[in-house]
Structure formats: structure tokens, C-alpha cells
JSON list of C-alpha atoms in Angstrom, two decimals:
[
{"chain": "V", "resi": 2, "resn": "UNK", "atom": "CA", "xyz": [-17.49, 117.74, 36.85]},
{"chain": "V", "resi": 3, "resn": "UNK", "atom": "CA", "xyz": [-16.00, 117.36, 40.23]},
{"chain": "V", "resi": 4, "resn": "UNK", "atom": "CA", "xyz": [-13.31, 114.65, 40.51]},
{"chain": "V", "resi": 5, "resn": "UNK", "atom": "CA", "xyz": [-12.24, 114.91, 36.86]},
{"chain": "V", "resi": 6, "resn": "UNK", "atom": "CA", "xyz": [-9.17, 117.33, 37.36]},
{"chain": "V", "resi": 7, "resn": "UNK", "atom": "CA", "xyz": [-8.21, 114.42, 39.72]},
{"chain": "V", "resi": 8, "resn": "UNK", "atom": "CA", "xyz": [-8.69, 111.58, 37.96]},
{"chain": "V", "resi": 9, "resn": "UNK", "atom": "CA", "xyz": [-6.64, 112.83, 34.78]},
{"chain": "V", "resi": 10, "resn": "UNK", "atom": "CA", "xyz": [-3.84, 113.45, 36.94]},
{"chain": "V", "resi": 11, "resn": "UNK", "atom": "CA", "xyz": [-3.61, 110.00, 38.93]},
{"chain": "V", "resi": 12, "resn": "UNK", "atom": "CA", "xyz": [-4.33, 108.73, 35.75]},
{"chain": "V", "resi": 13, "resn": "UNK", "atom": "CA", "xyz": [-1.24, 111.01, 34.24]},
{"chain": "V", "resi": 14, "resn": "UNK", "atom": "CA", "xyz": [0.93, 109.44, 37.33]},
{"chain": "V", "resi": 15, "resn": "UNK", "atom": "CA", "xyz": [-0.40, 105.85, 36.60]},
{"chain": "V", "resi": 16, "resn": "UNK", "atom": "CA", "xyz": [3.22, 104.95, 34.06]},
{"chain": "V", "resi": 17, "resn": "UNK", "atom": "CA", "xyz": [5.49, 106.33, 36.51]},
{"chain": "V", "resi": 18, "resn": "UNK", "atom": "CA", "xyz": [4.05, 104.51, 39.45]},
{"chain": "V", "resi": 19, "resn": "UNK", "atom": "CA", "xyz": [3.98, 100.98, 37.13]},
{"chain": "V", "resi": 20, "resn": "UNK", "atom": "CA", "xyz": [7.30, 101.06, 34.77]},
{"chain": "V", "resi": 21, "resn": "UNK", "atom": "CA", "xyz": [10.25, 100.95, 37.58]},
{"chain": "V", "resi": 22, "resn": "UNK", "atom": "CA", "xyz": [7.87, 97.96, 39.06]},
{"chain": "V", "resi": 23, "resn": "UNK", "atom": "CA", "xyz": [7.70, 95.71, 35.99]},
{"chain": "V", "resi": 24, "resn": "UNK", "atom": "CA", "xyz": [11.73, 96.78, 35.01]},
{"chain": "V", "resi": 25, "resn": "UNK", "atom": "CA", "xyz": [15.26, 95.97, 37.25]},
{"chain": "V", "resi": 26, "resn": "UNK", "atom": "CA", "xyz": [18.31, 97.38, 36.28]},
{"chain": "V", "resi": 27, "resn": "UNK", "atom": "CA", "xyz": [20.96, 94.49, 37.40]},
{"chain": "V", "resi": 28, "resn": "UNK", "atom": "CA", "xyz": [23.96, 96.60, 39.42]},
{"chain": "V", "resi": 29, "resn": "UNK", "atom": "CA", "xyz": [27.15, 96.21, 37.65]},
{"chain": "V", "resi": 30, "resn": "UNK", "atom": "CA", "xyz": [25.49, 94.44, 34.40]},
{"chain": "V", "resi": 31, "resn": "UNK", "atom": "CA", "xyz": [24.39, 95.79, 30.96]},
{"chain": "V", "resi": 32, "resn": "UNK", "atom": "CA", "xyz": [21.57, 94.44, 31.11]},
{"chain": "V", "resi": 33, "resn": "UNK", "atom": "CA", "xyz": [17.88, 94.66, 32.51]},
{"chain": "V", "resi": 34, "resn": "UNK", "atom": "CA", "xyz": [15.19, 92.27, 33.44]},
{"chain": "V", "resi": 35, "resn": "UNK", "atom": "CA", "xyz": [10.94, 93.54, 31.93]},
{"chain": "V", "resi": 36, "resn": "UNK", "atom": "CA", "xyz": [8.70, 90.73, 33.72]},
{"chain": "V", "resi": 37, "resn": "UNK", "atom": "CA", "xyz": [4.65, 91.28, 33.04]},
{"chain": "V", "resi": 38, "resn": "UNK", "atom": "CA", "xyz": [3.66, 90.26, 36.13]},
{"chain": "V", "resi": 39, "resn": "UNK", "atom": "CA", "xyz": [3.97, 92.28, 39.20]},
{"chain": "V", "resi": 40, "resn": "UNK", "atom": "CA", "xyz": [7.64, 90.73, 41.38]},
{"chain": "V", "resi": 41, "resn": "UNK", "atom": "CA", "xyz": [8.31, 91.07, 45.01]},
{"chain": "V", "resi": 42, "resn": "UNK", "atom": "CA", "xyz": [11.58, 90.58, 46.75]},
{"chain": "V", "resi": 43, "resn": "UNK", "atom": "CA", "xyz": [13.80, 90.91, 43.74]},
{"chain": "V", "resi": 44, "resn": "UNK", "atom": "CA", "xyz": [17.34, 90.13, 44.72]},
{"chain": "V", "resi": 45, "resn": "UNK", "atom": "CA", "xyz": [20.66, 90.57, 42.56]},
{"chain": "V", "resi": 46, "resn": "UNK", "atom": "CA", "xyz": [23.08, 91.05, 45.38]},
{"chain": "V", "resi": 47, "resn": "UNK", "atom": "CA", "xyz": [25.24, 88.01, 44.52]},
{"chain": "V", "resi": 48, "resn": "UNK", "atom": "CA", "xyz": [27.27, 88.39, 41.29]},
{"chain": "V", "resi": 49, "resn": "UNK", "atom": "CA", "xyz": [25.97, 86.41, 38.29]},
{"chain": "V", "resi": 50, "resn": "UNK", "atom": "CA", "xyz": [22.63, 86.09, 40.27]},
{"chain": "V", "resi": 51, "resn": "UNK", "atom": "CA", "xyz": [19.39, 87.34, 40.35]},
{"chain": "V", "resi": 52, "resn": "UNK", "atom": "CA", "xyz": [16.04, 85.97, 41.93]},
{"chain": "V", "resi": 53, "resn": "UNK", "atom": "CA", "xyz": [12.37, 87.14, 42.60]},
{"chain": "V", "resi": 54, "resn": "UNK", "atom": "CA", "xyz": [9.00, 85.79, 43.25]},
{"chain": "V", "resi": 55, "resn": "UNK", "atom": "CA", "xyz": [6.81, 86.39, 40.35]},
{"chain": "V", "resi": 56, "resn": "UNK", "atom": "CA", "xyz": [3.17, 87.22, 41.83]},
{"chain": "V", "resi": 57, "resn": "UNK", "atom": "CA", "xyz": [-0.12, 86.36, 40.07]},
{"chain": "V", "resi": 58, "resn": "UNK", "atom": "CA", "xyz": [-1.86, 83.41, 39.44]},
{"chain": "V", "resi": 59, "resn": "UNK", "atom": "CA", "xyz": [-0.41, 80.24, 38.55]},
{"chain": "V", "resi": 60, "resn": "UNK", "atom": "CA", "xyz": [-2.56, 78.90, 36.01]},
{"chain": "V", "resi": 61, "resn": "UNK", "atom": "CA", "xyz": [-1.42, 82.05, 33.65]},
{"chain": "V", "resi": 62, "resn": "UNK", "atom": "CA", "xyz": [1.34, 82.45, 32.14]},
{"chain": "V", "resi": 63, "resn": "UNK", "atom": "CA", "xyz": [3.84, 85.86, 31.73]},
{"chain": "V", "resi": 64, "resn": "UNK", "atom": "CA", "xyz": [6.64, 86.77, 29.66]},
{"chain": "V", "resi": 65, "resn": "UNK", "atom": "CA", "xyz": [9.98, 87.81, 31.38]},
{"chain": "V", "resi": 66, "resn": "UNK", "atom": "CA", "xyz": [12.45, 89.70, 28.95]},
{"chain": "V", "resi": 67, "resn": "UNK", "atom": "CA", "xyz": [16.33, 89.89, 29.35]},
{"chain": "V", "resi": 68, "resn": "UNK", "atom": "CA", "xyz": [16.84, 93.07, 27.69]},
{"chain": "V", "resi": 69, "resn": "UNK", "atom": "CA", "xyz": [20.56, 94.65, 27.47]},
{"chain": "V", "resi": 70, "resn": "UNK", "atom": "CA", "xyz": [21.63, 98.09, 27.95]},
{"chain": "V", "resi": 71, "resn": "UNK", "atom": "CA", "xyz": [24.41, 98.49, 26.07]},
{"chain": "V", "resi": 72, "resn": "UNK", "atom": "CA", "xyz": [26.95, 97.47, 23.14]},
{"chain": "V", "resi": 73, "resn": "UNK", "atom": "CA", "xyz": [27.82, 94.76, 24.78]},
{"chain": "V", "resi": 74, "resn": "UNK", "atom": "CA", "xyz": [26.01, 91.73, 23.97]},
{"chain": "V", "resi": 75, "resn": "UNK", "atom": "CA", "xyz": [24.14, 89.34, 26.53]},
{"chain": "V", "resi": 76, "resn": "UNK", "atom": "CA", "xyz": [26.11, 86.69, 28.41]},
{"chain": "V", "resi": 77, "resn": "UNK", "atom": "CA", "xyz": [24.22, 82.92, 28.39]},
{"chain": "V", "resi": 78, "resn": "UNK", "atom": "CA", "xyz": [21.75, 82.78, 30.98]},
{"chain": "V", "resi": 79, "resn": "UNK", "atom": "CA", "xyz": [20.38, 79.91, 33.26]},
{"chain": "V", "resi": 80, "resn": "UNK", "atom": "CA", "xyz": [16.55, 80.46, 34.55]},
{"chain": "V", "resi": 81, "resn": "UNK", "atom": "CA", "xyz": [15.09, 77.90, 36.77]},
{"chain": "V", "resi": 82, "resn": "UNK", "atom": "CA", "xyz": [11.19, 78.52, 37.94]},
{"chain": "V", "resi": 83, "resn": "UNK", "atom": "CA", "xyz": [10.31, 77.34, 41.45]},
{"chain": "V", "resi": 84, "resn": "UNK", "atom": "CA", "xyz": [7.01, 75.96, 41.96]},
{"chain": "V", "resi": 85, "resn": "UNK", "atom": "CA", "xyz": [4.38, 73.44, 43.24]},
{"chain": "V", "resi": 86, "resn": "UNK", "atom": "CA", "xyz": [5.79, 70.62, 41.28]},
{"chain": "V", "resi": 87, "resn": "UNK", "atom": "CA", "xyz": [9.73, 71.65, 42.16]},
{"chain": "V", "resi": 88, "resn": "UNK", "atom": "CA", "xyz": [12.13, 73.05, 40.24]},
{"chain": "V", "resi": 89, "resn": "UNK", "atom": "CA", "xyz": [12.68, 73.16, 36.58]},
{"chain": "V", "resi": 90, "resn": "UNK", "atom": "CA", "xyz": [14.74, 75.02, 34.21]},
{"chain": "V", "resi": 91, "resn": "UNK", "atom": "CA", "xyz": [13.39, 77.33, 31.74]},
{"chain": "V", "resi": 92, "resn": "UNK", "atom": "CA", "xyz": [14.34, 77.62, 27.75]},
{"chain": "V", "resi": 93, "resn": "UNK", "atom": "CA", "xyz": [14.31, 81.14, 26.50]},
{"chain": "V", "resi": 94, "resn": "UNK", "atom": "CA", "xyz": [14.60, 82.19, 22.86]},
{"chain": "V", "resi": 95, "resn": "UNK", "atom": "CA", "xyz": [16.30, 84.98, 21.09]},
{"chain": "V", "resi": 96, "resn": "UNK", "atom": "CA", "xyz": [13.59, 88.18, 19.77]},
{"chain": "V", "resi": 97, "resn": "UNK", "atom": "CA", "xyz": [14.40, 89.94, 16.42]},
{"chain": "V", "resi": 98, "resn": "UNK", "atom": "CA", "xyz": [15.41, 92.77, 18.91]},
{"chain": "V", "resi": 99, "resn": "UNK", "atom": "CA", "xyz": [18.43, 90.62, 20.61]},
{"chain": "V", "resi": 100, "resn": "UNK", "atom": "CA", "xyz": [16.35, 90.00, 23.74]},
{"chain": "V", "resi": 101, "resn": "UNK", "atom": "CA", "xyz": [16.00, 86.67, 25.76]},
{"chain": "V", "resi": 102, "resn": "UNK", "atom": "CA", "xyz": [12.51, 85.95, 26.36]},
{"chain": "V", "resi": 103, "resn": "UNK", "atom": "CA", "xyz": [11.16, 83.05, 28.57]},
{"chain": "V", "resi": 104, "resn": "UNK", "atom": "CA", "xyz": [7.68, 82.22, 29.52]},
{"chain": "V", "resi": 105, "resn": "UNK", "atom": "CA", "xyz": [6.59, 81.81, 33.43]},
{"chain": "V", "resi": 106, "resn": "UNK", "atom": "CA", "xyz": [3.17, 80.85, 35.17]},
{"chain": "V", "resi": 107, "resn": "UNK", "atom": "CA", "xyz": [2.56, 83.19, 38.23]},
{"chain": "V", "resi": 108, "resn": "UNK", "atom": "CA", "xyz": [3.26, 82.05, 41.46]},
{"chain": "V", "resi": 109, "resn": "UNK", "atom": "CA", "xyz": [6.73, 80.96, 41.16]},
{"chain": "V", "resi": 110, "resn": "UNK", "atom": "CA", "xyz": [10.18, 81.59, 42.51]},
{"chain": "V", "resi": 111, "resn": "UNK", "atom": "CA", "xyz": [12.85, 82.87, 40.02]},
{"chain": "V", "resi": 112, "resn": "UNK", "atom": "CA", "xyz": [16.16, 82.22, 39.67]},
{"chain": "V", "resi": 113, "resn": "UNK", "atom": "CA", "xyz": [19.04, 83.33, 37.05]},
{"chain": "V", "resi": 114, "resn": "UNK", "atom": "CA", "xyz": [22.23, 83.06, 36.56]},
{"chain": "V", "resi": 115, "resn": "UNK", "atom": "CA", "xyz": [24.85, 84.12, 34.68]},
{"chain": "V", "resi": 116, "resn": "UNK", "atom": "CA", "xyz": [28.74, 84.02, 33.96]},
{"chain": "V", "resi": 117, "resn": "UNK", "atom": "CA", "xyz": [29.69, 87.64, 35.03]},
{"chain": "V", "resi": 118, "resn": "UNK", "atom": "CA", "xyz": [33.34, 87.12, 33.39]},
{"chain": "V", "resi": 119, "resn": "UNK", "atom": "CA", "xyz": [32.13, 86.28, 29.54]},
{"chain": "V", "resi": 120, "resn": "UNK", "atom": "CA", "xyz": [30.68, 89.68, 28.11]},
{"chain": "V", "resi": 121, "resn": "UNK", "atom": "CA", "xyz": [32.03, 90.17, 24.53]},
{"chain": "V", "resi": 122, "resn": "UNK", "atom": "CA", "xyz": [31.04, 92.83, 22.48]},
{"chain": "V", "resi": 123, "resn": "UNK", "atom": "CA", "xyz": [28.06, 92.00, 19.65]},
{"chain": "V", "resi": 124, "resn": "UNK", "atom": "CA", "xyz": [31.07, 91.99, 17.06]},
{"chain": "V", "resi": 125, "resn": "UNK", "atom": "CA", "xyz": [33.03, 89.42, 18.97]},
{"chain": "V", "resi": 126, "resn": "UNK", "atom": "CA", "xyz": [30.14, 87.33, 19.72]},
{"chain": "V", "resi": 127, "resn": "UNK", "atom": "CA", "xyz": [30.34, 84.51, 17.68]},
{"chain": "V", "resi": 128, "resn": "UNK", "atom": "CA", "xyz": [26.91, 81.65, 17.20]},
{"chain": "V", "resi": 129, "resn": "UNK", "atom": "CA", "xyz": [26.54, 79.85, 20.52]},
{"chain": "V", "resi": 130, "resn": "UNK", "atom": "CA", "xyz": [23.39, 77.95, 21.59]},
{"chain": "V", "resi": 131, "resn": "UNK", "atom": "CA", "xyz": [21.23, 79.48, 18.24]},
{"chain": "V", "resi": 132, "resn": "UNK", "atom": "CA", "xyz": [22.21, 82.47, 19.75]},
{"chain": "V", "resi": 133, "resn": "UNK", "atom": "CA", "xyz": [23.63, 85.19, 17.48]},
{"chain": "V", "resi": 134, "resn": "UNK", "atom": "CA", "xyz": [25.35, 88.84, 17.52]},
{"chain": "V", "resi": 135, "resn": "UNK", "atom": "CA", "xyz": [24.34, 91.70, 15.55]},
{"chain": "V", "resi": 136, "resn": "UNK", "atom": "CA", "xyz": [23.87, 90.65, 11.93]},
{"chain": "V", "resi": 137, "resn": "UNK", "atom": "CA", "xyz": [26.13, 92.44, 9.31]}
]
């Protein structure tokens, strides 16, 4: 039929156009940040710093994953969520992968931070906050 050839390859493009939009590599950090929700003005000029507005809407919620990239293992994070009601801080919790995973509404101005100066490796990483290292 006519249009098929070019709907099966805009539908072939459709990852490539969607996965750098939902992931963000943080320069000079081993880590990444996966948010569901589509972000706009994502920021992580300032060491130990990131923000972004989270777009949707906000009577749903999203999950936002910290996910590292390397042996190292993840520093302790702070994630305040800006929003109609003001400001509050988020609790994440650990995923059998090693992630940290928090849950957002839509709508809402993000903000983490982080101690650039306290990456150990997972070996050296010793039980802090429920938090663990690789398990031997």
C-alpha cells in the first residue's frame, strides 16, 4: 500500500528520536538520570547539581531513576520537587539493580544534589542510609 514503506521507517526512527530525551548523562559524573516523563531545560552546569522541569500532568505520577555508569558506586543524593504547594524533598529507594528511584507528579521543578567529592568504589562503600554496595 502506499505510505507503508514510510511508516515502518519513522516508526524504525521512533527509539532514536525518544531514548537521548528520557536519559542525561551528568558531565564529569558516573552516573545518569532515566525520567518517564518528557523534561525541558535540564541543567547540570553547577557541580553536584542538576535541575529540570518535568512536563506532563500533575495529577500523575513518574518514576525518575539515578542510574550509574560505572564501578564506582552512587554518591547520596538530595531531590527536592517544586510545585503548586512549594517545595518538598523527595525519598528515593535503592532497586535490586543499585539504582535510586524516586517518584514525581508532572508539572514540577527538579532539583538534585549531590557531594561531588565522596565517590568510593562499590567495595569501599560501606551501609549508609539503607543504602548498600555490591553484595559479596
Amino acid at each position: 500500500k502506499a505510505g507503508q514503506v514510510g511508516q515502518e521507517v519513522y516508526g524504525a526512527g521512533l527509539p532514536f528520536g525518544m531514548v537521548p530525551r528520557h536519559y542525561w548523562q551528568v558531565p564529569d559524573e558516573k552516573f545518569m538520570i532515566y525520567v518517564e516523563y518528557p523534561v525541558k531545560d535540564f541543567s547540570a552546569e553547577e557541580d553536584g547539581k542538576a535541575s529540570f522541569h518535568i512536563l506532563g500532568d500533575r495529577r500523575l505520577f513518574c518514576r525518575l531513576r539515578i542510574i550509574p555508569t560505572g564501578k564506582n558506586a552512587l554518591p547520596e543524593f538530595e531531590l527536592s520537587a517544586e510545585g503548586e504547594d512549594g517545595t518538598e524533598m523527595i525519598e528515593g529507594s535503592e532497586t535490586p539493580e543499585g539504582h535510586m528511584e524516586y517518584i514525581l507528579s508532572g508539572d514540577q521543578e527538579v532539583t538534585i544534589q549531590w557531594d561531588v567529592n565522596g565517590s568510593k568504589t562499590l567495595d569501599q562503600k560501606e551501609s549508609k542510609n539503607g543504602r548498600k554496595g555490591t553484595k559479596k
